[in-house]
CSV table of C-alpha atoms in Angstrom, one decimal:
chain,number,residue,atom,x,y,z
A,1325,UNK,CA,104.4,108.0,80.7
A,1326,UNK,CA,105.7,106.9,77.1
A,1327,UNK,CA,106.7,103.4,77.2
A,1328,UNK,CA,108.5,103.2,73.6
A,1329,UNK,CA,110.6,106.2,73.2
A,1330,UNK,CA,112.1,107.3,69.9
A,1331,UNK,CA,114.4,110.9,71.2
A,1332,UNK,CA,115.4,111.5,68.1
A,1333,UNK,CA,112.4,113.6,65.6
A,1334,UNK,CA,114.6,113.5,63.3
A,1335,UNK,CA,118.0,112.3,61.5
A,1336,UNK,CA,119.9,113.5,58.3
A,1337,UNK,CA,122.0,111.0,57.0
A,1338,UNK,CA,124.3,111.3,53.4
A,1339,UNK,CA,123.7,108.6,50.6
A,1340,UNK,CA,125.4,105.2,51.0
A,1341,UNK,CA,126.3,106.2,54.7
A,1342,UNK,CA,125.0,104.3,57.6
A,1343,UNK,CA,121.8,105.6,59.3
A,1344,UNK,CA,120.9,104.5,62.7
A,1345,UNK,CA,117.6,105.0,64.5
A,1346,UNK,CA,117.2,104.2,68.1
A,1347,UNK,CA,114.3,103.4,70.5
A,1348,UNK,CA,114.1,102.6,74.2
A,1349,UNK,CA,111.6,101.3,76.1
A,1350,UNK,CA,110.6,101.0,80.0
A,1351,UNK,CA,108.3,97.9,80.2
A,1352,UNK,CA,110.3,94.8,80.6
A,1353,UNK,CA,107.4,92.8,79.5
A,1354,UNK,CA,107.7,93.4,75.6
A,1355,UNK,CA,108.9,90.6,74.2
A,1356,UNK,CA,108.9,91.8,71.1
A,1357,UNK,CA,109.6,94.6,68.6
A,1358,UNK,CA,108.8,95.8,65.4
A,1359,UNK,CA,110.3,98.7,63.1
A,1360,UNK,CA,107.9,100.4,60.6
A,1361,UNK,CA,108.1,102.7,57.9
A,1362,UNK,CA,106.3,105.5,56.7
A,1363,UNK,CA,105.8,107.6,53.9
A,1364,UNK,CA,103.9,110.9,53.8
A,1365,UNK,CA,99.9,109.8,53.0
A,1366,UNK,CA,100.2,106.1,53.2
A,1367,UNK,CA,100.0,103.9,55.9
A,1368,UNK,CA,103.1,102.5,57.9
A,1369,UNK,CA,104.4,98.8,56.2
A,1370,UNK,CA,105.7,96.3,58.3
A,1371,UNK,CA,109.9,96.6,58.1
A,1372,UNK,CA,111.5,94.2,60.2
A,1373,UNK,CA,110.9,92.7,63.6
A,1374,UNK,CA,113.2,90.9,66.5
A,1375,UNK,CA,112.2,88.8,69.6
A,1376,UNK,CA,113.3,89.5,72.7
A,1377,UNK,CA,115.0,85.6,72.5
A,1378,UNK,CA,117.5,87.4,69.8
A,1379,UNK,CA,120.1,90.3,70.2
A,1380,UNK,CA,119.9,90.8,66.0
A,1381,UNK,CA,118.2,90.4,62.7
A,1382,UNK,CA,119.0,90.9,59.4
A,1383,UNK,CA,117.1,91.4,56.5
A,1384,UNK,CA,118.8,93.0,53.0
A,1385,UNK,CA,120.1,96.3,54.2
A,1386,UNK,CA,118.2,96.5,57.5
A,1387,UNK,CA,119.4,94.9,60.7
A,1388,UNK,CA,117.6,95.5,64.3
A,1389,UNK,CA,119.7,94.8,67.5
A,1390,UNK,CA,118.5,94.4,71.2
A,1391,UNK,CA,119.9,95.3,74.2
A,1392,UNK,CA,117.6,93.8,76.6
A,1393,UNK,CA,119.2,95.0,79.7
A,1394,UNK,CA,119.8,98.4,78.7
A,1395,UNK,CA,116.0,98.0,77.1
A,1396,UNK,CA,117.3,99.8,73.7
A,1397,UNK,CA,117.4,98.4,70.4
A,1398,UNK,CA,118.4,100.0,66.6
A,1399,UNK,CA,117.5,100.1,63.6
A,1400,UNK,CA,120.7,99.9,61.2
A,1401,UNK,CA,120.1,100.8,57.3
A,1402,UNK,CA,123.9,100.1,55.4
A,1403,UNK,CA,124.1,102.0,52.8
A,1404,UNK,CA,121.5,104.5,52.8
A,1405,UNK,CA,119.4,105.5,49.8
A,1406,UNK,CA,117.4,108.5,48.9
A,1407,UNK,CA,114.3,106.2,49.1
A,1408,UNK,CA,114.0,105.3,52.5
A,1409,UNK,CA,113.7,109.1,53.5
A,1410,UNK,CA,110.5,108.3,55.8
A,1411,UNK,CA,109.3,108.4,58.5
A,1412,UNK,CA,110.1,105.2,60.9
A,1413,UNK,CA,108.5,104.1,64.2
A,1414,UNK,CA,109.8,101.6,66.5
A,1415,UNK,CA,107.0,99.4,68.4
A,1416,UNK,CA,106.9,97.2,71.3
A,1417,UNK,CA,104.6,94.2,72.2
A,1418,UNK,CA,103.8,91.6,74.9
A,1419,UNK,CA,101.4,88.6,76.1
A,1420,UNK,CA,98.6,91.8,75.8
A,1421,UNK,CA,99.0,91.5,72.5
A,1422,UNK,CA,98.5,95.4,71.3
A,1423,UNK,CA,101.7,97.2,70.1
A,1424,UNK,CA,103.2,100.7,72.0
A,1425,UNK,CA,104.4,102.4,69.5
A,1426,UNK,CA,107.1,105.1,69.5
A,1427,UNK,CA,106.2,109.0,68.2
A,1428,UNK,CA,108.7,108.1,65.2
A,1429,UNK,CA,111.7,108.9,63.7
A,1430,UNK,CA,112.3,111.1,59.9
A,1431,UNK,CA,115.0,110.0,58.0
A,1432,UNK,CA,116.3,112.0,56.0
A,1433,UNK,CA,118.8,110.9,52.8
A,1434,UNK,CA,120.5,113.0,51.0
A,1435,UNK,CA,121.8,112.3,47.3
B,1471,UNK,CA,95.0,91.1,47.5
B,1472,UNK,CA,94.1,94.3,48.4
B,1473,UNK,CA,95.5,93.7,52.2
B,1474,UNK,CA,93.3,96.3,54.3
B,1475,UNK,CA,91.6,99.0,52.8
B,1476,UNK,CA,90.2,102.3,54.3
B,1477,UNK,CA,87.0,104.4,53.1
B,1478,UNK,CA,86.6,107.3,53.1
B,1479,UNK,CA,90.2,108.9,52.4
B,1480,UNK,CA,89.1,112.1,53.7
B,1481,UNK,CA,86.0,113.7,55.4
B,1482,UNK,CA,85.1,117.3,56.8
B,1483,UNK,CA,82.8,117.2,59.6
B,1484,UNK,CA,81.2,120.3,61.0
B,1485,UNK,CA,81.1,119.9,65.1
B,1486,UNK,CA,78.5,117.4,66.8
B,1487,UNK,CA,78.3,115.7,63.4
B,1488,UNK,CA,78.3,112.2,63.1
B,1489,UNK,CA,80.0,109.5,60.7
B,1490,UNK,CA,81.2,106.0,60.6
B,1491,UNK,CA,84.6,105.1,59.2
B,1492,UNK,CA,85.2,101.1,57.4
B,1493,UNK,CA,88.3,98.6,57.5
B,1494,UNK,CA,87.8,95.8,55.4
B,1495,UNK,CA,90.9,93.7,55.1
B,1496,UNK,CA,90.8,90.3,53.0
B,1497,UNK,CA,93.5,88.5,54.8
B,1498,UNK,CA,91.4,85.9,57.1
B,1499,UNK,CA,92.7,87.9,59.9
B,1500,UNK,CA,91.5,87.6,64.0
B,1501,UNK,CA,92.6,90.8,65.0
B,1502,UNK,CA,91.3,94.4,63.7
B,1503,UNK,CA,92.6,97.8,65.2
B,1504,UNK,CA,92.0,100.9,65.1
B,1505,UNK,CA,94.7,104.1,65.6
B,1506,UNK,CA,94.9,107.7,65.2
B,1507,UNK,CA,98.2,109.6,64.6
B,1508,UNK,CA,98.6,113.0,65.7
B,1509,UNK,CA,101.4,115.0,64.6
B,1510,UNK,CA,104.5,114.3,67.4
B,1511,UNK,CA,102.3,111.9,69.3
B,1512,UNK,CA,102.8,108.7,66.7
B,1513,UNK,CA,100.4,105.8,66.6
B,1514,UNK,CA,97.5,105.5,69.5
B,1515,UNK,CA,95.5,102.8,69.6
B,1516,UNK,CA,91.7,103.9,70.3
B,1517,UNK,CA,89.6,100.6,70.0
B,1518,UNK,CA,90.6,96.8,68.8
B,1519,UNK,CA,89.2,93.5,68.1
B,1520,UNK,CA,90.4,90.2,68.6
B,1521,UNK,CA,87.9,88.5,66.7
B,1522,UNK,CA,84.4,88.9,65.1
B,1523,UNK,CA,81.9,89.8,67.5
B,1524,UNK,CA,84.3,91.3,69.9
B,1525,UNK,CA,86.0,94.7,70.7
B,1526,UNK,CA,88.2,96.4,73.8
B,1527,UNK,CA,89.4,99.7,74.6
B,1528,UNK,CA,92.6,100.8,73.6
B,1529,UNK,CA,94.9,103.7,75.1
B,1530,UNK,CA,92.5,106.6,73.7
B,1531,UNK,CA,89.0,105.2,73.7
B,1532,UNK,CA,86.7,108.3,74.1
B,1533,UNK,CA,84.3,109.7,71.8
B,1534,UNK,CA,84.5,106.6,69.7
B,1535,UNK,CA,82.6,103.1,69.3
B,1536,UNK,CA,83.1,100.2,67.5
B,1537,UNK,CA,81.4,97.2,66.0
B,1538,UNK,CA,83.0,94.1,64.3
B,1539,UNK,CA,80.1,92.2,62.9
B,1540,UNK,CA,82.0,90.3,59.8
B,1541,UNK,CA,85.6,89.4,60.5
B,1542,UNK,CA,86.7,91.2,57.7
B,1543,UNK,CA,85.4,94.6,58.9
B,1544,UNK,CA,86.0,96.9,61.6
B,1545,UNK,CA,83.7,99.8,61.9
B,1546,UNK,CA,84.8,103.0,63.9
B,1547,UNK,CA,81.9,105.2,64.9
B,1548,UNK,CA,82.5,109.2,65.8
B,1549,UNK,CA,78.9,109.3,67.2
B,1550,UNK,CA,79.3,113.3,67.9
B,1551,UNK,CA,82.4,114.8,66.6
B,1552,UNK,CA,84.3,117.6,68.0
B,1553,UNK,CA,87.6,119.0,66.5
B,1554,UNK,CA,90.0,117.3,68.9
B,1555,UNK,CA,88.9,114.1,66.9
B,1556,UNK,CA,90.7,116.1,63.8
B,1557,UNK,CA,93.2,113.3,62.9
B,1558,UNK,CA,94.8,110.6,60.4
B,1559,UNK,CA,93.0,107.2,61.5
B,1560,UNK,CA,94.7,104.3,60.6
B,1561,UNK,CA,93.1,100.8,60.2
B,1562,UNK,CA,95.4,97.8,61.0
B,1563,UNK,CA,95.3,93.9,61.2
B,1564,UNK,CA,96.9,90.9,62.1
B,1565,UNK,CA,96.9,86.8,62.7
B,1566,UNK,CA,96.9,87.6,66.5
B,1567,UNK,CA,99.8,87.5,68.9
B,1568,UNK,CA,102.9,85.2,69.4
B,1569,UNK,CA,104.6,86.9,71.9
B,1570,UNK,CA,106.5,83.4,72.1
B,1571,UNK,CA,107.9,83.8,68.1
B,1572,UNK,CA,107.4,87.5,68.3
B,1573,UNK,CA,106.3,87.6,64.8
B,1574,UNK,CA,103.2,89.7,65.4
B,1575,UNK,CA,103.2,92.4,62.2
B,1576,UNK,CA,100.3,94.7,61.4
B,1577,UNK,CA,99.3,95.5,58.5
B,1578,UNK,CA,98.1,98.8,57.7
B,1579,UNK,CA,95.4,100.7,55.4
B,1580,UNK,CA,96.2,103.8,53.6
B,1581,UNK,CA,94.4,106.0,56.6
B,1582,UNK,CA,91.6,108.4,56.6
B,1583,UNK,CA,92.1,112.6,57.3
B,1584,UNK,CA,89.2,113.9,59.4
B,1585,UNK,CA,89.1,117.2,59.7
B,1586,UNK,CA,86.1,118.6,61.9
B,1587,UNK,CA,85.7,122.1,62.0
């Protein structure tokens, strides 16, 4: 049973528009998330992260929001650019200390 | 800093075969990982390490062993490979865990394709 779900394979969004990315998750033991991003033939590099102390963080363009008791959180990118067309996985953690990751999201951004 | 690097990029392996895969990351970091990526089925976790000298199972274990002799390598080991094991393998590290802060990152090598036919 998938523990971090990302429903969405896949999400078009038009330059300089806002492009949200969403994750669930069923284990109320994460206490902590991560966002990563991923181009074709490289490895995924670190985005952004939140504890589950925090309802938002913001960093440049990118902000993450948690919703603890609906176990959701987003990934907000304002405005969009043709760069971060990628591929973007949401991942949870806990005391364990290994990270669930989701099966991703591809972002798409047109010009 | 070259952060965590991967050899080889790319292998072919014929069935049964056998071949080791390297991390080497020059961070000072505890914890070494090892995932595979599968088209739709995102990051799995198949073996980690929290520190030299150790290693665990992760979520897809199988086929595979490990070894972490120097804390700045992780070594994943197909010992016979079959083409289920056909894959993008993705090294990672980290300080550890802070569940606390919640400002555990990995960092990620560039990945090795295995193809075994």
């Amino acid at each position: 049973d998938q523990q971090v779900k990302q429903n969405s394979p896949s999400l078009s969004v038009q330059e300089g528009r806002i492009s949200i990315l969403n994750c669930d998750y069923t284990n109320s033991m994460f206490d902590y998330f991560l966002w990563y991003k991923k181009y074709p033939a490289e490895g995924p590099t670190f985005l952004i992260s939140i504890s589950s102390i925090k309802d938002k963080n913001e960093d440049g363009r990118f902000t993450v929001f948690l919703n603890k008791s609906a176990k959701h959180l987003s990934l907000h990118i304002v405005p969009s650019q043709p760069g971060d067309s990628a591929v973007y996985f949401c991942a949870a953690g806990g005391s364990q200390g290994n990270l669930i990751f989701g099966k991703g999201t591809k972002l798409s951004v047109k010009p | 800093n070259a952060g965590v690097t991967q050899t080889p990029k790319f292998r072919v392996l014929k069935t049964g075969q056998s071949m080791t895969l390297l991390c080497a990351q020059d961070m000072n970091h505890e914890y070494m990982y090892w995932y595979r990526q599968d088209p739709g089925m995102g990051l799995r976790l198949i073996h980690y390490s929290v520190g030299e000298g150790t290693t665990a199972k992760g979520e897809v274990p199988d086929g595979y062993n490990v070894s972490r002799l120097k804390k700045q390598n992780f070594l994943l080991g197909l010992e016979s490979a079959a083409p289920s094991q056909t894959s993008v393998y993705f090294c990672a590290s980290s300080y550890g865990f802070t569940s606390l802060t919640g400002q555990e990152t990995q960092y990620f090598g560039p990945g090795t394709r295995l193809l075994v036919l």
